[in-house]
mmCIF file of C-alpha atoms and ligand atoms in Angstrom:
data_model
loop_
_atom_site.group_PDB
_atom_site.id
_atom_site.type_symbol
_atom_site.label_atom_id
_atom_site.label_comp_id
_atom_site.label_asym_id
_atom_site.label_seq_id
_atom_site.Cartn_x
_atom_site.Cartn_y
_atom_site.Cartn_z
ATOM 1 C CA MET A 1317 25.804 -29.045 18.832
ATOM 2 C CA SER A 1318 24.476 -25.636 19.686
ATOM 3 C CA GLU A 1319 22.829 -24.808 23.015
ATOM 4 C CA VAL A 1320 19.955 -23.143 21.192
ATOM 5 C CA ARG A 1321 16.627 -24.964 21.465
ATOM 6 C CA ALA A 1322 14.120 -22.149 20.896
ATOM 7 C CA ILE A 1323 14.336 -19.135 18.585
ATOM 8 C CA GLY A 1324 12.226 -16.004 18.975
ATOM 9 C CA ILE A 1325 11.163 -14.354 15.717
ATOM 10 C CA LEU A 1326 9.938 -10.749 15.629
ATOM 11 C CA GLY A 1327 7.296 -10.575 12.920
ATOM 12 C CA GLY A 1328 4.846 -13.257 11.861
ATOM 13 C CA GLY A 1329 4.578 -12.909 8.073
ATOM 14 C CA GLN A 1330 5.533 -15.389 5.396
ATOM 15 C CA LEU A 1331 9.245 -15.044 6.105
ATOM 16 C CA GLY A 1332 8.677 -15.961 9.762
ATOM 17 C CA ARG A 1333 6.515 -18.835 8.611
ATOM 18 C CA MET A 1334 9.186 -20.294 6.333
ATOM 19 C CA LEU A 1335 11.871 -19.730 9.005
ATOM 20 C CA SER A 1336 9.727 -21.667 11.488
ATOM 21 C CA VAL A 1337 9.351 -24.601 9.097
ATOM 22 C CA ALA A 1338 13.105 -24.675 8.494
ATOM 23 C CA ALA A 1339 13.813 -24.534 12.242
ATOM 24 C CA SER A 1340 11.439 -27.402 12.931
ATOM 25 C CA ARG A 1341 13.384 -29.625 10.510
ATOM 26 C CA LEU A 1342 16.446 -29.036 12.679
ATOM 27 C CA GLY A 1343 14.543 -29.938 15.843
ATOM 28 C CA LEU A 1344 14.260 -26.304 16.960
ATOM 29 C CA ARG A 1345 11.165 -24.418 18.121
ATOM 30 C CA CYS A 1346 10.107 -20.953 17.056
ATOM 31 C CA HIS A 1347 8.173 -18.436 19.105
ATOM 32 C CA ILE A 1348 6.607 -15.685 16.969
ATOM 33 C CA TYR A 1349 5.999 -12.158 18.275
ATOM 34 C CA GLU A 1350 3.547 -10.284 16.080
ATOM 35 C CA PRO A 1351 1.154 -7.437 16.876
ATOM 36 C CA GLY A 1352 -1.209 -8.299 13.982
ATOM 37 C CA ALA A 1353 -2.282 -11.364 12.026
ATOM 38 C CA ALA A 1354 0.483 -13.969 11.886
ATOM 39 C CA PRO A 1355 0.588 -16.481 9.020
ATOM 40 C CA ALA A 1356 3.694 -17.832 10.779
ATOM 41 C CA GLY A 1357 1.572 -18.731 13.801
ATOM 42 C CA ASP A 1358 0.043 -21.709 11.959
ATOM 43 C CA VAL A 1359 3.366 -23.535 11.900
ATOM 44 C CA ALA A 1360 5.220 -22.193 14.949
ATOM 45 C CA TRP A 1361 5.590 -23.577 18.476
ATOM 46 C CA ARG A 1362 4.180 -20.466 20.138
ATOM 47 C CA VAL A 1363 2.744 -17.092 19.113
ATOM 48 C CA THR A 1364 2.536 -13.925 21.155
ATOM 49 C CA THR A 1365 0.014 -11.434 19.786
ATOM 50 C CA ALA A 1366 0.862 -8.132 21.467
ATOM 51 C CA PRO A 1367 2.048 -4.643 20.530
ATOM 52 C CA TYR A 1368 5.750 -3.782 20.610
ATOM 53 C CA GLU A 1369 4.989 -1.435 23.516
ATOM 54 C CA ASP A 1370 3.824 -4.295 25.807
ATOM 55 C CA THR A 1371 6.891 -4.718 28.012
ATOM 56 C CA ASP A 1372 5.448 -7.673 29.970
ATOM 57 C CA ALA A 1373 4.745 -9.579 26.761
ATOM 58 C CA LEU A 1374 8.212 -8.726 25.398
ATOM 59 C CA ARG A 1375 9.871 -9.959 28.608
ATOM 60 C CA ALA A 1376 7.913 -13.234 28.638
ATOM 61 C CA PHE A 1377 8.733 -13.747 24.960
ATOM 62 C CA ALA A 1378 12.463 -13.207 25.492
ATOM 63 C CA ASP A 1379 12.512 -15.453 28.576
ATOM 64 C CA SER A 1380 10.986 -18.320 26.580
ATOM 65 C CA VAL A 1381 13.727 -18.461 23.903
ATOM 66 C CA ASP A 1382 17.521 -18.722 23.648
ATOM 67 C CA VAL A 1383 18.122 -16.220 20.850
ATOM 68 C CA ILE A 1384 16.008 -13.634 19.038
ATOM 69 C CA THR A 1385 15.916 -12.881 15.319
ATOM 70 C CA TYR A 1386 13.517 -10.895 13.122
ATOM 71 C CA GLU A 1387 11.808 -11.124 9.765
ATOM 72 C CA PHE A 1388 11.269 -7.427 9.251
ATOM 73 C CA GLU A 1389 13.497 -4.512 10.115
ATOM 74 C CA ASN A 1390 11.157 -1.879 11.520
ATOM 75 C CA VAL A 1391 10.845 -3.102 15.097
ATOM 76 C CA PRO A 1392 10.771 -0.092 17.492
ATOM 77 C CA THR A 1393 14.086 0.671 19.181
ATOM 78 C CA ALA A 1394 12.684 0.581 22.743
ATOM 79 C CA ALA A 1395 11.398 -2.974 22.206
ATOM 80 C CA LEU A 1396 14.785 -4.052 20.857
ATOM 81 C CA ASP A 1397 16.582 -2.464 23.829
ATOM 82 C CA LEU A 1398 14.427 -4.419 26.261
ATOM 83 C CA LEU A 1399 14.750 -7.706 24.372
ATOM 84 C CA GLU A 1400 18.505 -7.350 24.009
ATOM 85 C CA SER A 1401 18.864 -6.925 27.778
ATOM 86 C CA ILE A 1402 17.487 -10.477 28.113
ATOM 87 C CA ARG A 1403 18.672 -12.446 25.057
ATOM 88 C CA PRO A 1404 21.063 -11.901 22.135
ATOM 89 C CA ILE A 1405 19.573 -10.460 18.941
ATOM 90 C CA ARG A 1406 20.967 -11.825 15.678
ATOM 91 C CA PRO A 1407 21.634 -10.219 13.226
ATOM 92 C CA ASN A 1408 23.036 -7.513 15.489
ATOM 93 C CA ARG A 1409 21.643 -4.050 16.191
ATOM 94 C CA ARG A 1410 24.157 -2.325 13.944
ATOM 95 C CA ALA A 1411 22.899 -4.272 10.930
ATOM 96 C CA LEU A 1412 19.366 -3.229 11.818
ATOM 97 C CA ALA A 1413 20.263 0.417 12.357
ATOM 98 C CA VAL A 1414 22.137 0.582 9.048
ATOM 99 C CA SER A 1415 19.357 -0.976 7.015
ATOM 100 C CA GLN A 1416 16.458 0.838 8.714
ATOM 101 C CA ASP A 1417 17.533 4.195 7.386
ATOM 102 C CA ARG A 1418 18.445 4.831 3.757
ATOM 103 C CA LEU A 1419 20.770 7.710 4.661
ATOM 104 C CA THR A 1420 22.724 5.683 7.236
ATOM 105 C CA GLU A 1421 22.765 2.735 4.827
ATOM 106 C CA LYS A 1422 24.232 4.629 1.893
ATOM 107 C CA THR A 1423 26.757 6.408 4.104
ATOM 108 C CA PHE A 1424 27.861 3.048 5.526
ATOM 109 C CA LEU A 1425 28.145 1.456 2.056
ATOM 110 C CA ASN A 1426 30.250 4.326 0.682
ATOM 111 C CA GLY A 1427 32.358 4.138 3.848
ATOM 112 C CA ILE A 1428 33.380 0.546 3.076
ATOM 113 C CA GLY A 1429 34.253 1.457 -0.491
ATOM 114 C CA LEU A 1430 31.046 0.370 -2.251
ATOM 115 C CA ALA A 1431 29.253 2.396 -4.909
ATOM 116 C CA THR A 1432 25.680 3.618 -4.433
ATOM 117 C CA ALA A 1433 23.489 5.970 -6.455
ATOM 118 C CA PRO A 1434 24.489 9.592 -5.804
ATOM 119 C CA PHE A 1435 22.384 10.749 -2.865
ATOM 120 C CA ALA A 1436 21.680 13.687 -0.587
ATOM 121 C CA ASP A 1437 19.964 14.118 2.755
ATOM 122 C CA VAL A 1438 16.771 16.167 2.276
ATOM 123 C CA PRO A 1439 15.289 17.155 5.626
ATOM 124 C CA THR A 1440 13.504 20.243 4.157
ATOM 125 C CA GLN A 1441 12.103 21.644 0.884
ATOM 126 C CA ALA A 1442 15.148 23.931 0.559
ATOM 127 C CA ASP A 1443 17.462 20.917 0.842
ATOM 128 C CA LEU A 1444 15.399 19.137 -1.811
ATOM 129 C CA ASP A 1445 15.747 22.086 -4.206
ATOM 130 C CA ALA A 1446 19.506 22.152 -3.628
ATOM 131 C CA ALA A 1447 19.788 18.365 -4.021
ATOM 132 C CA VAL A 1448 17.841 18.349 -7.310
ATOM 133 C CA ALA A 1449 20.156 21.071 -8.621
ATOM 134 C CA ALA A 1450 23.255 19.089 -7.569
ATOM 135 C CA ILE A 1451 22.151 15.546 -8.547
ATOM 136 C CA GLY A 1452 20.044 16.413 -11.604
ATOM 137 C CA ARG A 1453 16.907 14.864 -13.047
ATOM 138 C CA PRO A 1454 15.430 12.313 -13.136
ATOM 139 C CA ALA A 1455 15.880 11.501 -9.483
ATOM 140 C CA ILE A 1456 13.963 9.549 -6.851
ATOM 141 C CA LEU A 1457 12.857 10.966 -3.521
ATOM 142 C CA LYS A 1458 12.688 8.178 -0.932
ATOM 143 C CA THR A 1459 11.649 8.327 2.711
ATOM 144 C CA ARG A 1460 14.599 7.494 4.942
ATOM 145 C CA ARG A 1461 12.587 4.928 6.896
ATOM 146 C CA MET A 1462 9.759 2.421 6.394
ATOM 147 C CA GLY A 1463 9.928 2.214 2.599
ATOM 148 C CA TYR A 1464 9.510 -1.182 0.966
ATOM 149 C CA ASP A 1465 8.158 -2.585 -2.330
ATOM 150 C CA GLY A 1466 8.590 0.885 -3.874
ATOM 151 C CA LYS A 1467 6.442 2.534 -1.172
ATOM 152 C CA GLY A 1468 7.458 5.974 0.071
ATOM 153 C CA GLN A 1469 9.092 6.828 -3.275
ATOM 154 C CA VAL A 1470 8.405 9.706 -5.661
ATOM 155 C CA ARG A 1471 10.089 10.042 -9.028
ATOM 156 C CA ILE A 1472 11.158 13.591 -9.827
ATOM 157 C CA SER A 1473 11.240 14.215 -13.561
ATOM 158 C CA ASP A 1474 10.210 17.493 -15.211
ATOM 159 C CA GLY A 1475 7.657 19.010 -12.830
ATOM 160 C CA PRO A 1476 8.209 20.807 -9.543
ATOM 161 C CA ALA A 1477 10.090 18.857 -6.885
ATOM 162 C CA GLU A 1478 7.835 18.758 -3.855
ATOM 163 C CA TRP A 1479 9.185 17.609 -0.528
ATOM 164 C CA THR A 1480 6.855 15.057 1.104
ATOM 165 C CA GLY A 1481 7.265 16.300 4.677
ATOM 166 C CA ALA A 1482 9.064 13.124 5.796
ATOM 167 C CA PRO A 1483 12.833 12.939 6.361
ATOM 168 C CA SER A 1484 14.065 11.662 3.001
ATOM 169 C CA VAL A 1485 16.992 11.107 0.698
ATOM 170 C CA LEU A 1486 17.179 12.154 -2.925
ATOM 171 C CA GLU A 1487 18.798 9.538 -5.148
ATOM 172 C CA GLY A 1488 20.109 10.051 -8.639
ATOM 173 C CA PHE A 1489 18.385 7.806 -11.183
ATOM 174 C CA VAL A 1490 20.558 4.822 -12.055
ATOM 175 C CA ASP A 1491 20.367 3.719 -15.687
ATOM 176 C CA PHE A 1492 20.813 0.043 -14.967
ATOM 177 C CA SER A 1493 20.718 -2.873 -17.417
ATOM 178 C CA ALA A 1494 19.618 -5.395 -14.785
ATOM 179 C CA GLU A 1495 18.766 -5.794 -11.128
ATOM 180 C CA ILE A 1496 20.351 -8.673 -9.259
ATOM 181 C CA SER A 1497 20.584 -9.720 -5.634
ATOM 182 C CA VAL A 1498 22.874 -11.846 -3.558
ATOM 183 C CA ILE A 1499 21.709 -13.763 -0.525
ATOM 184 C CA VAL A 1500 24.704 -14.230 1.732
ATOM 185 C CA ALA A 1501 25.016 -15.914 5.115
ATOM 186 C CA ARG A 1502 27.575 -15.356 7.836
ATOM 187 C CA GLY A 1503 27.897 -17.707 10.781
ATOM 188 C CA ALA A 1504 28.675 -16.913 14.398
ATOM 189 C CA ASP A 1505 32.271 -18.085 13.707
ATOM 190 C CA GLY A 1506 32.682 -15.713 10.734
ATOM 191 C CA GLN A 1507 32.203 -18.373 8.048
ATOM 192 C CA VAL A 1508 30.588 -16.826 4.947
ATOM 193 C CA ALA A 1509 28.528 -18.657 2.299
ATOM 194 C CA ALA A 1510 26.734 -16.966 -0.591
ATOM 195 C CA PHE A 1511 24.025 -18.273 -2.872
ATOM 196 C CA ASP A 1512 24.292 -17.598 -6.614
ATOM 197 C CA PRO A 1513 23.113 -14.103 -7.577
ATOM 198 C CA GLY A 1514 19.566 -14.011 -8.952
ATOM 199 C CA LEU A 1515 18.204 -11.785 -11.724
ATOM 200 C CA ASN A 1516 15.204 -9.830 -10.418
ATOM 201 C CA VAL A 1517 12.294 -8.391 -12.382
ATOM 202 C CA HIS A 1518 9.983 -5.945 -10.617
ATOM 203 C CA CYS A 1519 6.497 -4.842 -11.583
ATOM 204 C CA ASP A 1520 4.936 -1.736 -9.976
ATOM 205 C CA GLY A 1521 7.823 -1.734 -7.459
ATOM 206 C CA ILE A 1522 7.099 -5.318 -6.331
ATOM 207 C CA LEU A 1523 9.377 -8.271 -7.068
ATOM 208 C CA ARG A 1524 7.800 -10.398 -9.792
ATOM 209 C CA THR A 1525 10.432 -13.027 -10.649
ATOM 210 C CA THR A 1526 13.931 -14.107 -9.668
ATOM 211 C CA THR A 1527 15.920 -16.243 -12.112
ATOM 212 C CA VAL A 1528 19.045 -18.296 -11.414
ATOM 213 C CA PRO A 1529 21.509 -18.505 -12.986
ATOM 214 C CA CYS A 1530 21.287 -14.781 -13.656
ATOM 215 C CA GLY A 1531 22.918 -15.065 -17.102
ATOM 216 C CA LEU A 1532 25.466 -12.309 -16.478
ATOM 217 C CA PRO A 1533 29.242 -12.579 -17.117
ATOM 218 C CA ALA A 1534 31.302 -14.428 -14.504
ATOM 219 C CA LYS A 1535 33.114 -11.240 -13.472
ATOM 220 C CA ILE A 1536 29.854 -9.527 -12.499
ATOM 221 C CA VAL A 1537 28.696 -12.635 -10.633
ATOM 222 C CA THR A 1538 31.963 -12.791 -8.696
ATOM 223 C CA ASP A 1539 31.958 -9.065 -7.944
ATOM 224 C CA ALA A 1540 28.391 -9.309 -6.643
ATOM 225 C CA VAL A 1541 29.259 -12.133 -4.279
ATOM 226 C CA LEU A 1542 32.372 -10.314 -3.041
ATOM 227 C CA ILE A 1543 30.356 -7.149 -2.373
ATOM 228 C CA ALA A 1544 27.823 -9.115 -0.325
ATOM 229 C CA GLY A 1545 30.613 -10.778 1.660
ATOM 230 C CA ARG A 1546 32.271 -7.438 2.321
ATOM 231 C CA ILE A 1547 29.032 -6.006 3.731
ATOM 232 C CA ALA A 1548 28.430 -9.059 5.940
ATOM 233 C CA ASN A 1549 31.975 -8.933 7.314
ATOM 234 C CA ALA A 1550 31.916 -5.172 7.888
ATOM 235 C CA LEU A 1551 28.741 -5.511 9.955
ATOM 236 C CA GLU A 1552 30.074 -8.583 11.837
ATOM 237 C CA TYR A 1553 26.817 -10.013 10.689
ATOM 238 C CA VAL A 1554 25.288 -13.286 11.896
ATOM 239 C CA GLY A 1555 22.426 -14.599 9.771
ATOM 240 C CA VAL A 1556 21.223 -14.231 6.188
ATOM 241 C CA LEU A 1557 21.515 -10.875 4.445
ATOM 242 C CA GLY A 1558 19.925 -9.792 1.151
ATOM 243 C CA VAL A 1559 21.914 -7.386 -1.025
ATOM 244 C CA GLU A 1560 20.167 -5.742 -3.993
ATOM 245 C CA LEU A 1561 22.408 -4.462 -6.782
ATOM 246 C CA PHE A 1562 22.033 -2.530 -10.027
ATOM 247 C CA VAL A 1563 24.151 -3.675 -12.983
ATOM 248 C CA THR A 1564 25.529 -0.684 -14.906
ATOM 249 C CA PRO A 1565 28.237 -0.258 -17.559
ATOM 250 C CA ALA A 1566 30.439 1.272 -14.840
ATOM 251 C CA GLY A 1567 30.032 -1.733 -12.541
ATOM 252 C CA LEU A 1568 27.757 -2.774 -9.718
ATOM 253 C CA ILE A 1569 25.877 -0.285 -7.570
ATOM 254 C CA VAL A 1570 24.334 -1.316 -4.270
ATOM 255 C CA ASN A 1571 20.657 -0.354 -4.106
ATOM 256 C CA GLU A 1572 19.808 -1.579 -0.637
ATOM 257 C CA ILE A 1573 20.416 -4.278 1.927
ATOM 258 C CA ALA A 1574 17.910 -6.282 3.953
ATOM 259 C CA PRO A 1575 19.104 -7.786 7.261
ATOM 260 C CA ARG A 1576 16.994 -10.914 6.886
ATOM 261 C CA VAL A 1577 15.896 -13.630 4.544
ATOM 262 C CA HIS A 1578 14.734 -12.030 1.334
ATOM 263 C CA ASN A 1579 12.010 -12.584 -1.263
ATOM 264 C CA SER A 1580 14.651 -12.850 -3.988
ATOM 265 C CA GLY A 1581 16.141 -15.838 -2.102
ATOM 266 C CA HIS A 1582 13.014 -17.990 -2.209
ATOM 267 C CA TRP A 1583 14.422 -19.849 -5.226
ATOM 268 C CA THR A 1584 16.908 -21.552 -2.876
ATOM 269 C CA GLN A 1585 14.046 -23.763 -1.622
ATOM 270 C CA GLY A 1586 14.030 -25.441 -5.024
ATOM 271 C CA GLY A 1587 17.679 -25.065 -5.950
ATOM 272 C CA CYS A 1588 19.818 -25.847 -2.921
ATOM 273 C CA ALA A 1589 20.155 -28.590 -0.316
ATOM 274 C CA VAL A 1590 20.172 -25.933 2.410
ATOM 275 C CA ASP A 1591 17.859 -23.031 1.552
ATOM 276 C CA GLN A 1592 18.074 -19.431 2.807
ATOM 277 C CA PHE A 1593 15.654 -20.120 5.670
ATOM 278 C CA GLU A 1594 17.594 -23.060 7.044
ATOM 279 C CA GLN A 1595 20.822 -21.130 6.484
ATOM 280 C CA HIS A 1596 19.515 -18.247 8.608
ATOM 281 C CA ILE A 1597 18.341 -20.600 11.356
ATOM 282 C CA ARG A 1598 21.714 -22.374 11.327
ATOM 283 C CA ALA A 1599 23.548 -19.048 11.626
ATOM 284 C CA VAL A 1600 21.494 -17.584 14.481
ATOM 285 C CA ALA A 1601 21.510 -20.932 16.327
ATOM 286 C CA GLY A 1602 25.313 -21.138 16.102
ATOM 287 C CA LEU A 1603 25.273 -24.216 13.833
ATOM 288 C CA PRO A 1604 27.599 -24.729 10.836
ATOM 289 C CA LEU A 1605 26.348 -23.180 7.583
ATOM 290 C CA GLY A 1606 25.488 -25.096 4.432
ATOM 291 C CA ASP A 1607 27.787 -24.314 1.497
ATOM 292 C CA GLY A 1608 25.128 -22.550 -0.617
ATOM 293 C CA ARG A 1609 25.773 -24.648 -3.709
ATOM 294 C CA ARG A 1610 23.037 -24.626 -6.358
ATOM 295 C CA TYR A 1611 22.043 -27.916 -8.012
ATOM 296 C CA ALA A 1612 19.209 -26.694 -10.260
ATOM 297 C CA ASP A 1613 18.177 -23.784 -12.462
ATOM 298 C CA VAL A 1614 15.166 -22.081 -10.915
ATOM 299 C CA VAL A 1615 12.699 -19.347 -11.765
ATOM 300 C CA MET A 1616 10.844 -18.042 -8.718
ATOM 301 C CA GLU A 1617 7.586 -16.217 -9.384
ATOM 302 C CA ASN A 1618 5.610 -14.405 -6.709
ATOM 303 C CA LEU A 1619 1.877 -15.071 -6.533
ATOM 304 C CA ILE A 1620 0.415 -11.629 -5.942
ATOM 305 C CA GLY A 1621 -3.282 -10.869 -5.335
ATOM 306 C CA ASP A 1622 -5.475 -12.739 -7.829
ATOM 307 C CA ASP A 1623 -2.530 -14.856 -9.027
ATOM 308 C CA LEU A 1624 -3.911 -17.218 -6.412
ATOM 309 C CA ASP A 1625 -6.538 -18.248 -8.992
ATOM 310 C CA ARG A 1626 -3.731 -19.935 -10.950
ATOM 311 C CA VAL A 1627 -2.878 -22.323 -8.130
ATOM 312 C CA PRO A 1628 -5.058 -25.250 -9.353
ATOM 313 C CA ASP A 1629 -3.182 -25.217 -12.688
ATOM 314 C CA LEU A 1630 0.198 -24.683 -11.067
ATOM 315 C CA LEU A 1631 -0.367 -27.700 -8.844
ATOM 316 C CA LYS A 1632 -0.711 -29.803 -12.017
ATOM 317 C CA THR A 1633 2.462 -28.435 -13.631
ATOM 318 C CA PRO A 1634 5.544 -30.693 -13.491
ATOM 319 C CA ASN A 1635 8.645 -29.483 -11.640
ATOM 320 C CA VAL A 1636 6.794 -26.640 -9.968
ATOM 321 C CA GLN A 1637 6.993 -26.172 -6.222
ATOM 322 C CA VAL A 1638 4.002 -24.246 -4.862
ATOM 323 C CA HIS A 1639 4.404 -22.294 -1.621
ATOM 324 C CA LEU A 1640 1.305 -20.657 -0.138
ATOM 325 C CA TYR A 1641 1.422 -18.390 2.894
ATOM 326 C CA GLY A 1642 -1.995 -19.169 4.403
ATOM 327 C CA LYS A 1643 -2.988 -15.484 4.407
ATOM 328 C CA GLY A 1644 -6.613 -14.266 4.336
ATOM 329 C CA ALA A 1645 -8.261 -12.700 1.312
ATOM 330 C CA PRO A 1646 -6.083 -11.750 -1.657
ATOM 331 C CA ARG A 1647 -5.715 -8.023 -2.284
ATOM 332 C CA PRO A 1648 -3.962 -6.261 -5.164
ATOM 333 C CA GLY A 1649 -0.253 -6.120 -4.375
ATOM 334 C CA ARG A 1650 -0.479 -8.619 -1.503
ATOM 335 C CA LYS A 1651 2.051 -11.463 -1.665
ATOM 336 C CA MET A 1652 0.002 -14.657 -1.251
ATOM 337 C CA GLY A 1653 2.627 -17.239 -2.159
ATOM 338 C CA HIS A 1654 5.285 -18.074 -4.722
ATOM 339 C CA VAL A 1655 6.264 -20.858 -7.081
ATOM 340 C CA ASN A 1656 9.663 -22.252 -7.944
ATOM 341 C CA ARG A 1657 9.952 -23.667 -11.462
ATOM 342 C CA ILE A 1658 12.834 -26.100 -11.312
ATOM 343 C CA ALA A 1659 14.559 -26.766 -14.604
ATOM 344 C CA ARG A 1660 17.113 -29.435 -13.870
HETATM 345 P P1 AMP B 2261 13.829 0.173 -3.468
HETATM 346 O O1 AMP B 2261 12.609 0.178 -2.607
HETATM 347 O O2 AMP B 2261 14.831 1.206 -3.112
HETATM 348 O O3 AMP B 2261 14.398 -1.194 -3.610
HETATM 349 O O4 AMP B 2261 13.309 0.553 -4.949
HETATM 350 C C1 AMP B 2261 12.335 -0.237 -5.629
HETATM 351 C C2 AMP B 2261 12.676 -0.299 -7.106
HETATM 352 O O5 AMP B 2261 12.703 1.021 -7.681
HETATM 353 C C3 AMP B 2261 14.064 -0.885 -7.405
HETATM 354 O O6 AMP B 2261 14.039 -2.263 -7.416
HETATM 355 C C4 AMP B 2261 14.353 -0.267 -8.766
HETATM 356 O O7 AMP B 2261 13.664 -0.976 -9.778
HETATM 357 C C5 AMP B 2261 13.756 1.122 -8.657
HETATM 358 N N1 AMP B 2261 14.780 2.072 -8.175
HETATM 359 C C6 AMP B 2261 15.048 2.365 -6.879
HETATM 360 N N2 AMP B 2261 16.041 3.265 -6.776
HETATM 361 C C7 AMP B 2261 16.414 3.564 -8.033
HETATM 362 C C8 AMP B 2261 17.406 4.442 -8.597
HETATM 363 N N3 AMP B 2261 18.188 5.220 -7.826
HETATM 364 N N4 AMP B 2261 17.507 4.489 -9.940
HETATM 365 C C9 AMP B 2261 16.712 3.733 -10.738
HETATM 366 N N5 AMP B 2261 15.755 2.905 -10.271
HETATM 367 C C10 AMP B 2261 15.612 2.807 -8.944
#
């Protein structure tokens, strides 16, 4: 058995909450570090509420655990440097650095032979003008850092292309037929296990549903899994990694990677003996991975904002697993929970 007894988690949102529940089933304790409100705190062993600049709090947090992981990728570098001097961080810093910055991410992906949308670094308005001329329209201007759920993105169609002032990349528009994602895990010993790719539908830039099986030809499914494995191996990754892909007539294009459990992997709670949360805990704790096999067809639907009003009916619906995050008041666009409709 592993020597790990306590896991530190940076970030206290719903992903940290579901990681903590999974860890507790394996007899492990989670300590959450979160500057703001922490839905994960309700179910964790300990919670530290402090800013990422509080070095005393960071030190005490690291001292109390055996290994540190994270549920969101924008933890300040100085905090990570301090924490890493005390305990190992899994997934490793390289995985974080690559996925924190869209320019570094795309450069890395191309470097290991994977296709991305055509892109250009646009640090100034002049670079944006040159990039639009080279890549063509439509295109999407994305901030290099801190973008999620479609935030920090501007579509450039016919009008003038205005630089936002933030370091950004310009991406060519990909005419995809579907969006899929693969949730892959890599253990401390290099063992790799992938879950079946899910078909994702977004609404206003936010994930709405994930469906497994994804209904795509076997070759695409296999290619997607191989791409995810290649990324995990190249990063010497330990933990669960989400890989978002566009399906195009010319093959698969990697949109982005997330060095953590991923919203599009929530279906595994209803479809697999070992779900993505337990898989991540197993990996970072140095335990053997589950095999990732799927035993049911599942449609995961996010409950966003007022969708919460549907919960009484959903609770009465057969074969529906309801997961609520224990957050405060619903707001438009706020993820309040999700459901897994299990078909077999
Ligand atoms: P992202 O935050 O990069 O995952 O983008 C959010 C969503 O915007 C994606 O899930 C796609 O639906 C869409 N999108 C992002 N980049 C592109 C692109 N280069 N071409 C077409 N659609 C895109």
